[in-house]
Short mmCIF file of C-alpha atoms (C1' of nucleotides) in Angstrom, two decimals:
data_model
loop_
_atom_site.label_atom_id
_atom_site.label_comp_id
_atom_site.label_asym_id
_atom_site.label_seq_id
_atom_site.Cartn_x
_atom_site.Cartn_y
_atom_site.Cartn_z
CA UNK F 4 -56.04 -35.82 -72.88
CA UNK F 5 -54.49 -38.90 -70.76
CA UNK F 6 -54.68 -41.73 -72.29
CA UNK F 7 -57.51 -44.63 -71.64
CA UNK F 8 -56.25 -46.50 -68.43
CA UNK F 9 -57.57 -49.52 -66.94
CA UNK F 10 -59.95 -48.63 -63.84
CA UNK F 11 -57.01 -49.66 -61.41
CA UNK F 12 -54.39 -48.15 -62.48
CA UNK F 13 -55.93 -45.03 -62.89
CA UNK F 14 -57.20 -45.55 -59.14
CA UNK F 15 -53.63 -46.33 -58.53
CA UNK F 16 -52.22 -42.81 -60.26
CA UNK F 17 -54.91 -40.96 -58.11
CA UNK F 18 -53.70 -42.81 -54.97
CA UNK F 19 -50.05 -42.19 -55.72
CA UNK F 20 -51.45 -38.07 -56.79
CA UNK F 21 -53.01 -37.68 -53.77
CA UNK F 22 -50.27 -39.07 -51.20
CA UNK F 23 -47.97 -36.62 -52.73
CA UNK F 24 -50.43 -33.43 -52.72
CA UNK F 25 -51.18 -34.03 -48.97
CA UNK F 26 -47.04 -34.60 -48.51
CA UNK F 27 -46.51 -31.27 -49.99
CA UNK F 28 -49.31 -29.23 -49.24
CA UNK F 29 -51.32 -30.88 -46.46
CA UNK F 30 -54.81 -31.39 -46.30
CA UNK F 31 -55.91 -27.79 -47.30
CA UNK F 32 -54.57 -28.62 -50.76
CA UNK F 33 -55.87 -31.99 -51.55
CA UNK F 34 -58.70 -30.54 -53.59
CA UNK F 35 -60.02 -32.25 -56.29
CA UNK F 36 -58.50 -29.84 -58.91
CA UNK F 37 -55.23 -29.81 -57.39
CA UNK F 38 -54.89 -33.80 -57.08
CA UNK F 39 -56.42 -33.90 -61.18
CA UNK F 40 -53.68 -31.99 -62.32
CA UNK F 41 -51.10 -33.36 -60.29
CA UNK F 42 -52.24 -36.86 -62.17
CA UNK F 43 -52.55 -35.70 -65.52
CA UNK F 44 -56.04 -35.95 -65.69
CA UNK F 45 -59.03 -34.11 -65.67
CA UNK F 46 -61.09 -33.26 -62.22
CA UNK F 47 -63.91 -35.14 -63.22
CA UNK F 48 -62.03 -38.41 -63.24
CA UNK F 49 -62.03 -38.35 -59.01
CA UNK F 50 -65.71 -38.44 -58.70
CA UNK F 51 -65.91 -41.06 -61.94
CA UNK F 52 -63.63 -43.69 -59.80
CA UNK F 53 -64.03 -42.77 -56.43
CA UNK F 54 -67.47 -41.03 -56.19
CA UNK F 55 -66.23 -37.74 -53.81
CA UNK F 56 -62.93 -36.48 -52.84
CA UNK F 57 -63.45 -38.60 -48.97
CA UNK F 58 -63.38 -41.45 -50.77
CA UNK F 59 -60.24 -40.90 -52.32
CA UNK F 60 -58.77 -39.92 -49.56
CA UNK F 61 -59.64 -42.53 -47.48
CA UNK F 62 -58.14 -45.01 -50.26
CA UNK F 63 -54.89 -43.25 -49.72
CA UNK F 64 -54.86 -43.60 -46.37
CA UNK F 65 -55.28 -47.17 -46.60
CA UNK F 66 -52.40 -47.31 -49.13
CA UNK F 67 -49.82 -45.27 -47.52
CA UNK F 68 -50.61 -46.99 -44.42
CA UNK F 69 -50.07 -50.03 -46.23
CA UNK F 70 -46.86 -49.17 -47.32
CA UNK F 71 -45.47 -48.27 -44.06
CA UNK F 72 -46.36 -51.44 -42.74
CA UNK F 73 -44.49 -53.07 -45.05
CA UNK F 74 -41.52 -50.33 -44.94
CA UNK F 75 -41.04 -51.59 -41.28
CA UNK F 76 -41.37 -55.31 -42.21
CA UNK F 77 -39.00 -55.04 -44.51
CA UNK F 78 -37.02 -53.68 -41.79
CA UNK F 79 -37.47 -56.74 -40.03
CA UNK F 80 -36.66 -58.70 -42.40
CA UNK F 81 -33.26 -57.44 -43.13
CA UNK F 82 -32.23 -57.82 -39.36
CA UNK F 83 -30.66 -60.96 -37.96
CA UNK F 84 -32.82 -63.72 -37.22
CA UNK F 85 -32.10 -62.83 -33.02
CA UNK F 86 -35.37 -62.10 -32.04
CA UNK F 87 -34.01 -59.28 -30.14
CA UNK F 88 -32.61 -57.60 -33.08
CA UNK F 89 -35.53 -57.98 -35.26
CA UNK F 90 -37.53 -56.46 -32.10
CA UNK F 91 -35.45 -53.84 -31.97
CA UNK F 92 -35.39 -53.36 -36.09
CA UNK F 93 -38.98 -53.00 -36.29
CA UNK F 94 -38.77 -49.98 -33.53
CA UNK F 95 -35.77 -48.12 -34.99
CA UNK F 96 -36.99 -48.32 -38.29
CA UNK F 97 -39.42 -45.51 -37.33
CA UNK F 98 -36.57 -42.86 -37.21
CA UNK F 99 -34.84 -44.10 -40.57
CA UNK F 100 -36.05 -43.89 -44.11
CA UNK F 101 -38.59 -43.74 -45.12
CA UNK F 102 -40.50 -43.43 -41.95
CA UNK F 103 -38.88 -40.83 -40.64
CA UNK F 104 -39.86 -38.42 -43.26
CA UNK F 105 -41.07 -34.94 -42.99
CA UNK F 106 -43.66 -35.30 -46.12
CA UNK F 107 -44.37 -38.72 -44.67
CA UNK F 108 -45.72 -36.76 -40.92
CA UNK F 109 -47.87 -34.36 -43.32
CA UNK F 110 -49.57 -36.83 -44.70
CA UNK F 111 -50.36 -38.53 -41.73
CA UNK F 112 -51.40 -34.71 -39.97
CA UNK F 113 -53.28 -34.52 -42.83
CA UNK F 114 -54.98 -37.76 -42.33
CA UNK F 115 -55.21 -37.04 -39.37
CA UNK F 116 -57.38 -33.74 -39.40
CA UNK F 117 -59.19 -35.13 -42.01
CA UNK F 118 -60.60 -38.00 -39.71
CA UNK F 119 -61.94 -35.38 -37.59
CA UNK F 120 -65.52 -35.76 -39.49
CA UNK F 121 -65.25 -39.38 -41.15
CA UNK F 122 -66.14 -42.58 -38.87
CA UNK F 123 -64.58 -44.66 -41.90
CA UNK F 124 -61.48 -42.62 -41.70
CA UNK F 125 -61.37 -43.28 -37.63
CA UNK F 126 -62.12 -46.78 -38.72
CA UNK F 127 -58.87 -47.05 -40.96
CA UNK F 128 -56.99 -45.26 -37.74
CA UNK F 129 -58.08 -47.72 -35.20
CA UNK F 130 -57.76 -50.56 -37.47
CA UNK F 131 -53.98 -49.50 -38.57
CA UNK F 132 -52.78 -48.74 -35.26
CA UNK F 133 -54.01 -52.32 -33.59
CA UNK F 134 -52.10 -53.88 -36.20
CA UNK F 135 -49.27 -51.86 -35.19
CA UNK F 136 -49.15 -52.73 -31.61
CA UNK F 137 -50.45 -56.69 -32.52
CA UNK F 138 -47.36 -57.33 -34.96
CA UNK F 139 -45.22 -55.49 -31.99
CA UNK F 140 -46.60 -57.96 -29.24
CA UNK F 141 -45.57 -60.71 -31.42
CA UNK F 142 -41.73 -59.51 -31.90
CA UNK F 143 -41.83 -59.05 -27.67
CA UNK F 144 -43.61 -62.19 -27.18
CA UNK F 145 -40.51 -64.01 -29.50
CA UNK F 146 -37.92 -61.88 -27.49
CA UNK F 147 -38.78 -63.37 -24.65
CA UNK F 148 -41.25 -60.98 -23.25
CA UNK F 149 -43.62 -62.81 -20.49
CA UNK F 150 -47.23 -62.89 -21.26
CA UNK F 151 -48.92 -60.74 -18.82
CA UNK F 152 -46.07 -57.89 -19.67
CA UNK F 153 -46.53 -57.45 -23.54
CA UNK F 154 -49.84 -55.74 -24.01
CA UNK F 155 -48.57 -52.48 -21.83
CA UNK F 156 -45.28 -53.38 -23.28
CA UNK F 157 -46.58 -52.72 -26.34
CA UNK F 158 -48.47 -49.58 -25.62
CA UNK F 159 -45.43 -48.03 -24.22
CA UNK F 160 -43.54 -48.43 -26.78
CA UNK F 161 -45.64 -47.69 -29.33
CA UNK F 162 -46.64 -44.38 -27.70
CA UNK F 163 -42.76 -44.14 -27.15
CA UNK F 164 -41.87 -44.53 -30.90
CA UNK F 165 -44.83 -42.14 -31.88
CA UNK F 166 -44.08 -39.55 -29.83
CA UNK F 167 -39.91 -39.14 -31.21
CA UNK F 168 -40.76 -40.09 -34.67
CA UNK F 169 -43.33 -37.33 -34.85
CA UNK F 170 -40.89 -34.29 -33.09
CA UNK F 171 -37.94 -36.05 -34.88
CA UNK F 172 -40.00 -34.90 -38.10
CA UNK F 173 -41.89 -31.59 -36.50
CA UNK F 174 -38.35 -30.10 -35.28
CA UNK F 175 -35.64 -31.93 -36.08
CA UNK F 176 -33.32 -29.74 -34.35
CA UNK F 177 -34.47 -31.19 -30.91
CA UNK F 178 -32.70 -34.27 -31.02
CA UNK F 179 -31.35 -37.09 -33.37
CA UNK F 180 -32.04 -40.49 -34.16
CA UNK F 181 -29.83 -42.13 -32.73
CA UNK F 182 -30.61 -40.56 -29.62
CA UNK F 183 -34.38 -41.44 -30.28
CA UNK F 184 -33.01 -45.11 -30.78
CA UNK F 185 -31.38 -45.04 -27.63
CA UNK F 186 -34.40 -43.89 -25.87
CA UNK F 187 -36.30 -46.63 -26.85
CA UNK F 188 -33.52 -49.17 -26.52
CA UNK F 189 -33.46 -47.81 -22.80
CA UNK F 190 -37.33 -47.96 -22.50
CA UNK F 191 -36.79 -51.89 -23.87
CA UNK F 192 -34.29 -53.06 -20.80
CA UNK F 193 -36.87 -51.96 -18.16
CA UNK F 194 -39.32 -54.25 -19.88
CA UNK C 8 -75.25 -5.65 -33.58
CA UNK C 9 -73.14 -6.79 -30.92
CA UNK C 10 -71.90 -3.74 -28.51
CA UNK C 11 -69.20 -1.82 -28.84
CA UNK C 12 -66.39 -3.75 -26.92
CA UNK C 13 -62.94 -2.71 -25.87
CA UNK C 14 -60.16 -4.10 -28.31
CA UNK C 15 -58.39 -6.26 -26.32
CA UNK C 16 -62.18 -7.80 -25.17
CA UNK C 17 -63.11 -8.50 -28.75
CA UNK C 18 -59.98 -9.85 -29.88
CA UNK C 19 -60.38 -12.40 -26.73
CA UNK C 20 -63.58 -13.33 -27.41
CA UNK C 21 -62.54 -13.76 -31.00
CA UNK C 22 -59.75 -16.27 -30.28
CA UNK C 23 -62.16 -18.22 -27.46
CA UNK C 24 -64.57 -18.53 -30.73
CA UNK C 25 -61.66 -19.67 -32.77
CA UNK C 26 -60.95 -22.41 -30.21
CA UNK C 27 -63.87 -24.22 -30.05
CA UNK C 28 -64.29 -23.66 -33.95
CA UNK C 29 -60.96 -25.40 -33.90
CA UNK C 30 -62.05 -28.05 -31.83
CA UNK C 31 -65.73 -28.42 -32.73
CA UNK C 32 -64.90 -28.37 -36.64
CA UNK C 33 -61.44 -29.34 -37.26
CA UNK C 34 -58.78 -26.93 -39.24
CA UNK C 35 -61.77 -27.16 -42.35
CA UNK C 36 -64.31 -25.45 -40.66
CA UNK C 37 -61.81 -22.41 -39.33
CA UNK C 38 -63.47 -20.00 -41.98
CA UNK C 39 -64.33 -16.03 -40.97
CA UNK C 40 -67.64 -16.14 -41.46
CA UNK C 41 -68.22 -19.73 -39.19
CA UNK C 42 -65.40 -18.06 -36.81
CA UNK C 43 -67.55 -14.69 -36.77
CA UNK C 44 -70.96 -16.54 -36.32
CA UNK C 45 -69.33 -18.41 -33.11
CA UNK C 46 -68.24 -15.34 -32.01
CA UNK C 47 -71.94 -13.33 -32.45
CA UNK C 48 -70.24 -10.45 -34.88
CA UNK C 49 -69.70 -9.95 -38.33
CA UNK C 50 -67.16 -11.54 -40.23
CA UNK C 51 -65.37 -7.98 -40.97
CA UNK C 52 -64.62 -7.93 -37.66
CA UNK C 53 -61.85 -10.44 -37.93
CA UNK C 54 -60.09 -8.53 -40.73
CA UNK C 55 -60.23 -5.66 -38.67
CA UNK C 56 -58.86 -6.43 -35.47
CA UNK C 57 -56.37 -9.35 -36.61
CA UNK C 58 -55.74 -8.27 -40.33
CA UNK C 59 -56.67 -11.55 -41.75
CA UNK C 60 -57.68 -15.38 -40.33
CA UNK C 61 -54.07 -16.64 -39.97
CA UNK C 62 -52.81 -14.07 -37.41
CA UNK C 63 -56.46 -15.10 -35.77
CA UNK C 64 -55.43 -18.46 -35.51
CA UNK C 65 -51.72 -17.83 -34.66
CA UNK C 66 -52.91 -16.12 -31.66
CA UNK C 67 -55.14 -18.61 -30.69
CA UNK C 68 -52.29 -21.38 -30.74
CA UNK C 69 -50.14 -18.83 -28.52
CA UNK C 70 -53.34 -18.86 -26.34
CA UNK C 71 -53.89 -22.26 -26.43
CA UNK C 72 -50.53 -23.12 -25.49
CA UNK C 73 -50.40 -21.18 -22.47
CA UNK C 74 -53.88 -22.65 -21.02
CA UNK C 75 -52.10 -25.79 -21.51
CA UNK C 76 -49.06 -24.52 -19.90
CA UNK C 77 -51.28 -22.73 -17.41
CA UNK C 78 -53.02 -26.78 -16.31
CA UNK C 79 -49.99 -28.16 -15.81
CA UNK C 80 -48.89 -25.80 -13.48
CA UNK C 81 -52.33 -26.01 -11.59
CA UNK C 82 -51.45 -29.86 -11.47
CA UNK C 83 -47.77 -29.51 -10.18
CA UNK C 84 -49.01 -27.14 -7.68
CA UNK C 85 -51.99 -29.06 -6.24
CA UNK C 86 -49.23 -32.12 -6.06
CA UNK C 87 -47.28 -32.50 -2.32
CA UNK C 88 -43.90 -31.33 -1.90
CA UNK C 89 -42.24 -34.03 -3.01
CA UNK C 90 -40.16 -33.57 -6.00
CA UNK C 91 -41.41 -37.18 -6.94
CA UNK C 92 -44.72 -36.09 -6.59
CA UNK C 93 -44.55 -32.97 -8.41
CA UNK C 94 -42.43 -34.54 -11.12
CA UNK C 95 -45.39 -37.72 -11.17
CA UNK C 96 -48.13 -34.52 -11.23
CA UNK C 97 -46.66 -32.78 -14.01
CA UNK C 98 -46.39 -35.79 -16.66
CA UNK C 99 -49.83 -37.40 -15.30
CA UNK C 100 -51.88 -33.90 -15.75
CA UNK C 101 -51.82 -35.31 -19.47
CA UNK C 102 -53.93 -37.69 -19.00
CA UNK C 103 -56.81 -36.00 -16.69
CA UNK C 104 -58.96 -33.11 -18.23
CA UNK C 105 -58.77 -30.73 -19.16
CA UNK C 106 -55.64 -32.12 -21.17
CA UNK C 107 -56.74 -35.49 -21.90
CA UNK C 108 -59.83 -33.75 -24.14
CA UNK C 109 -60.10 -34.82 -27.96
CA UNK C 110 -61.46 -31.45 -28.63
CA UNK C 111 -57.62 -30.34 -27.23
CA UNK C 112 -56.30 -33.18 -29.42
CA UNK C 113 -58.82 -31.92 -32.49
CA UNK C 114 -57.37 -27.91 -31.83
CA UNK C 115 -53.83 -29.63 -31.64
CA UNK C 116 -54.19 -31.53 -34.99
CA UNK C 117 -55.72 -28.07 -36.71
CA UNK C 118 -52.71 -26.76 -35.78
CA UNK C 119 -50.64 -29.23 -36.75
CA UNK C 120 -52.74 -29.01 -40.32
CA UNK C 121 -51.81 -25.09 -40.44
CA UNK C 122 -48.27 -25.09 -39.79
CA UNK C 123 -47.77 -27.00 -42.81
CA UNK C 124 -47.03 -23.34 -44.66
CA UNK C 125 -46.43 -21.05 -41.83
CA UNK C 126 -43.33 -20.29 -40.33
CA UNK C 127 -44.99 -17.99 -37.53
CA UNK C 128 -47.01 -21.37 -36.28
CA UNK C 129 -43.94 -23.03 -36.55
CA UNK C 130 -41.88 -21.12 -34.39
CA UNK C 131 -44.78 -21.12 -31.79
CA UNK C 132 -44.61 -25.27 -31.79
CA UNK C 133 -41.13 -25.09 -31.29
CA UNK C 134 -41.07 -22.44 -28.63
CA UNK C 135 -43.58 -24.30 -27.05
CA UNK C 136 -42.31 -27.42 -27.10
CA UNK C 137 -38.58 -26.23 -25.75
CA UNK C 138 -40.98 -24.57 -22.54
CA UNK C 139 -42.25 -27.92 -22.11
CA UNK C 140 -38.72 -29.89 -22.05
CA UNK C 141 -37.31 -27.24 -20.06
CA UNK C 142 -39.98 -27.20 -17.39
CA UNK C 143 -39.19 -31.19 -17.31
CA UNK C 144 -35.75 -30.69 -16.70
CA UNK C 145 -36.17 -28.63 -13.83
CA UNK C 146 -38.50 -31.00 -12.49
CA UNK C 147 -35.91 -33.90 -13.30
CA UNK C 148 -33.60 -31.93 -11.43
CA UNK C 149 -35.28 -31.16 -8.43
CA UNK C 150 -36.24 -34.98 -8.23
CA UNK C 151 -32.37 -35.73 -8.01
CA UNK C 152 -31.69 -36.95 -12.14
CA UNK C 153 -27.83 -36.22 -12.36
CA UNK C 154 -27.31 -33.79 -15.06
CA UNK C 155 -26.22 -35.71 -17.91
CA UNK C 156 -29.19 -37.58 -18.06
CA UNK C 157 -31.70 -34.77 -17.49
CA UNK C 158 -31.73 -34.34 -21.52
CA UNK C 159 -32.38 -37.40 -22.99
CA UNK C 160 -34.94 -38.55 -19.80
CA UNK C 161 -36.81 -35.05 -20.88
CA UNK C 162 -37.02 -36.15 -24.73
CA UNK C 163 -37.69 -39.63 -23.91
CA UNK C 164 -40.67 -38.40 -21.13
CA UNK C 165 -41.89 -36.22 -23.53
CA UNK C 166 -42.44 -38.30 -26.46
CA UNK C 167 -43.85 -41.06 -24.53
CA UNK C 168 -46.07 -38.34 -22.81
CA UNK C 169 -47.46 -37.01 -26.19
CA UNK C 170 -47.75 -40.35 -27.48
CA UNK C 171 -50.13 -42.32 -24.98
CA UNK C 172 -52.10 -38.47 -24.67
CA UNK C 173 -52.30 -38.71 -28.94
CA UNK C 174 -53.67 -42.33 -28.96
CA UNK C 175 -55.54 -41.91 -25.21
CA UNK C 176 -57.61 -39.30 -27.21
CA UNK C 177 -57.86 -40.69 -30.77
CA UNK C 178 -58.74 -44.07 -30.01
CA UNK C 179 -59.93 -43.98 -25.87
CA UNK C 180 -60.82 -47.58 -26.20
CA UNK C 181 -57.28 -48.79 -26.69
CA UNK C 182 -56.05 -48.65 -23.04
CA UNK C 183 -57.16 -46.59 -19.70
CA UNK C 184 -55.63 -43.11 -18.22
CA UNK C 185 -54.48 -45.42 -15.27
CA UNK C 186 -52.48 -47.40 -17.67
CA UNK C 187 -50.93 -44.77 -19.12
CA UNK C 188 -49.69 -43.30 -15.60
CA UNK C 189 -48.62 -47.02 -15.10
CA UNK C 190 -46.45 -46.44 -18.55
CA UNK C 191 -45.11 -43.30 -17.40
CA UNK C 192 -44.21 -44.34 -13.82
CA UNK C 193 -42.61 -47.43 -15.53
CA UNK C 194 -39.98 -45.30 -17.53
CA UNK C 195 -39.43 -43.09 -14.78
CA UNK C 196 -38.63 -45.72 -12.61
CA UNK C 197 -35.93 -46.64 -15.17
CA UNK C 198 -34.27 -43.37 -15.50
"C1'" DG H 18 -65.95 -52.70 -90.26
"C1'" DT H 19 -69.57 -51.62 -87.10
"C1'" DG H 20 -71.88 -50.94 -82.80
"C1'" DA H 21 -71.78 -51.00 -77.82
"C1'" DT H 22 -69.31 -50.04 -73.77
"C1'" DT H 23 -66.99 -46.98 -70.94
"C1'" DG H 24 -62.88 -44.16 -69.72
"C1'" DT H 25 -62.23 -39.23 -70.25
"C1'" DT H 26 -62.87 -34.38 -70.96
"C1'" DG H 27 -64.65 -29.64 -70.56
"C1'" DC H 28 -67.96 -26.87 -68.80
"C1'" DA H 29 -71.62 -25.13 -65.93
"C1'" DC H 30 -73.66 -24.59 -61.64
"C1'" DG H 31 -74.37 -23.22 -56.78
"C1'" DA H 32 -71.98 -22.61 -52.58
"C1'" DA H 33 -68.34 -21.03 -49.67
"C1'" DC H 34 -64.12 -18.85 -49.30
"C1'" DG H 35 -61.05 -14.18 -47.78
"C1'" DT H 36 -61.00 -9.55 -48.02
"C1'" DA H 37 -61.82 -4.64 -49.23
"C1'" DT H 38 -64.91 -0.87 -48.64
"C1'" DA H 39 -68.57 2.37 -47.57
"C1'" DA H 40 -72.21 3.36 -44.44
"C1'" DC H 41 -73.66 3.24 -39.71
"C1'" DA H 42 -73.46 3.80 -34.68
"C1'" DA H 43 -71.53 4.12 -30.15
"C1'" DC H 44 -68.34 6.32 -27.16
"C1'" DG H 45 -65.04 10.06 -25.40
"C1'" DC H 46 -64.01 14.84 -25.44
"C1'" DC H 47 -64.65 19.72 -25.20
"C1'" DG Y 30 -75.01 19.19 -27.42
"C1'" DG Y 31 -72.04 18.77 -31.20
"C1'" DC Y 32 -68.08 16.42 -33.13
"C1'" DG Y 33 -64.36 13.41 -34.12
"C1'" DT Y 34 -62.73 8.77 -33.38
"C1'" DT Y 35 -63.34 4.17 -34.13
"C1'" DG Y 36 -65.72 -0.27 -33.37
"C1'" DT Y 37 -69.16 -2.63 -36.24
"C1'" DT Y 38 -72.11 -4.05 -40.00
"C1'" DA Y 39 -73.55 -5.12 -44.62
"C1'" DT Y 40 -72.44 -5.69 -49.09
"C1'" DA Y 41 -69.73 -6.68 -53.17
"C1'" DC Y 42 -66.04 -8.73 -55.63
"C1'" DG Y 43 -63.10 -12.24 -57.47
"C1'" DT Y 44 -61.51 -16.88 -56.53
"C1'" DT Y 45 -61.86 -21.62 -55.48
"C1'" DC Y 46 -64.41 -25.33 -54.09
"C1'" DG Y 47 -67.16 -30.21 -55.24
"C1'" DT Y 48 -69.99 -32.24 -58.36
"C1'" DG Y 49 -73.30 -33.30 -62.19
"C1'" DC Y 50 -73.72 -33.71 -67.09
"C1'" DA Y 51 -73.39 -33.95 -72.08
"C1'" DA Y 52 -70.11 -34.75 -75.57
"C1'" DC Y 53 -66.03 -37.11 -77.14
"C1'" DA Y 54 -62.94 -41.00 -77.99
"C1'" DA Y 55 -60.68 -45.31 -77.25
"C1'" DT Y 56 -61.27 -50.10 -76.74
"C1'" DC Y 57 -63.64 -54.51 -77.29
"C1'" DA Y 58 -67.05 -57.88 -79.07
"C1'" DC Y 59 -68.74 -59.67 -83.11
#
DNA sequence: GTGATTGTTGCACGAACGTATAACAACGCC
DNA sequence: GGCGTTGTTATACGTTCGTGCAACAATCAC
């Protein structure tokens, strides 16, 4: 038997269980056994704190996307303090560690399919995704960027880094990162 | 009873049925007996004729594919004779139906979801995705892209093609088809 | 120390899963 | 018309699923 735990940092273990089941065996495995044992703990513990699988999973989403958030601020944060370069961090950051991580895209397919049925999952999407491009329209609006210009900037781009991070992780054969960088540097000068 | 069908009928109808399981129901709800119910037969039925639910669903990505495949070509064709135009038709038929579809996007993801642990589905992704570059290339070519940029204009095109479809379909409120031609035409212009 | 609170376990339950198998029925062949 | 071939169904089996529940145990208040 596991030891008594305070209620969040037993949440916290289940999070952290449950980001790496879906990493390693996507979101057919994430079953309520399979995350228990991968904690430690017993089965019933999931329905105790979270009340239902969904809910656990939607907790993780929330916390991995949290992390990658701050994975690419970080980023930003170690670049100069040219706004160009710390534009320019926050996009190639995507195709470095530990973005650009093969478990990390599983997850995220898993979330993914999993959203499929839940509005608060779709919710978490939307929500994660507009802070995305947001923080990115700030970086272009520093660099320089006029106005009018950053919101499709900013679509572009992000569609732009989505689309090579995820076949930089689906087949990584196709290309490499620094030729994904230079796409997107490329994709930057016509802005 | 459903009537005795040729094999090559039953196993189509069985793989339509498996599609819009796929994209009614997410990866979760691919089982035999939902598959078999969509289908009007019994759930033996899919052991018999495919030998077990993941050849079934291999052969419906391989079908899937090529009706995707098939729509682009339908677009390139209808386009004038211009290279440009065929080039613009090709990348843009992403963002029209039948491509632009979230059930497409919700098969996609399920597939996605299944690859995780199979090696056939992954070699279908990447043959697929190789079609799809190559088919770019050409187009690149014929619209007068010197050679040594054909590659990386195809990778670039393609990622920021599958990005703005991905988000144009999981979140349609973000920005408009038209802006995501406007994207498109924007990096073209630049290569 | 003693009692109350509550994190934790182990099990039971019904449902759904994939598949194997035997019986049935439709079609082609002679 | 009878017969073999084979598409089709229905059932059964073992496994896994999510969850509810009673018992246990660790911690805290006093």
């Amino acid at each position: 038997m596991s030891k008594r735990a305070a209620p969040e940092a037993r949440r916290a273990e289940l999070i952290a269980a449950t980001a790496r089941v879906l990493a390693a065996r996507g979101a057919a495995g994430a079953s309520v056994r399979v995350i228990a044992a991968e904690a430690g703990v017993s089965p019933g513990l999931v329905t105790h704190h979270f009340g239902g699988v969904e809910r656990l999973v939607e907790a993780t989403y929330d916390h991995v996307a949290a992390q990658v958030s701050e994975a690419l601020e970080v980023a930003v944060a170690a670049a100069s303090e040219s706004p160009r370069a710390r534009l320019a961090a926050y996009l190639d950051a995507s195709f470095a560690p530990p973005i650009a991580d093969p478990a990390l895209l599983a997850t995220w397919i898993a979330f993914w399919s999993l959203a499929q049925g839940g509005a608060a999952m779709q919710a978490s999407h939307a929500r994660h995704y507009a802070g995305y491009r947001a923080r990115l329209e700030v970086l272009l609006a520093e660099a320089g960027v006029a106005a009018d210009q950053r919101r499709m900037a900013a679509v572009g781009l992000t569609a732009l880094v989505d689309g090579l991070w995820l076949e930089l992780c689906l087949s990584p054969g196709a290309f490499s990162a620094a030729e994904a960088r230079a796409a997107v540097a490329g994709y930057l000068a016509a802005v």
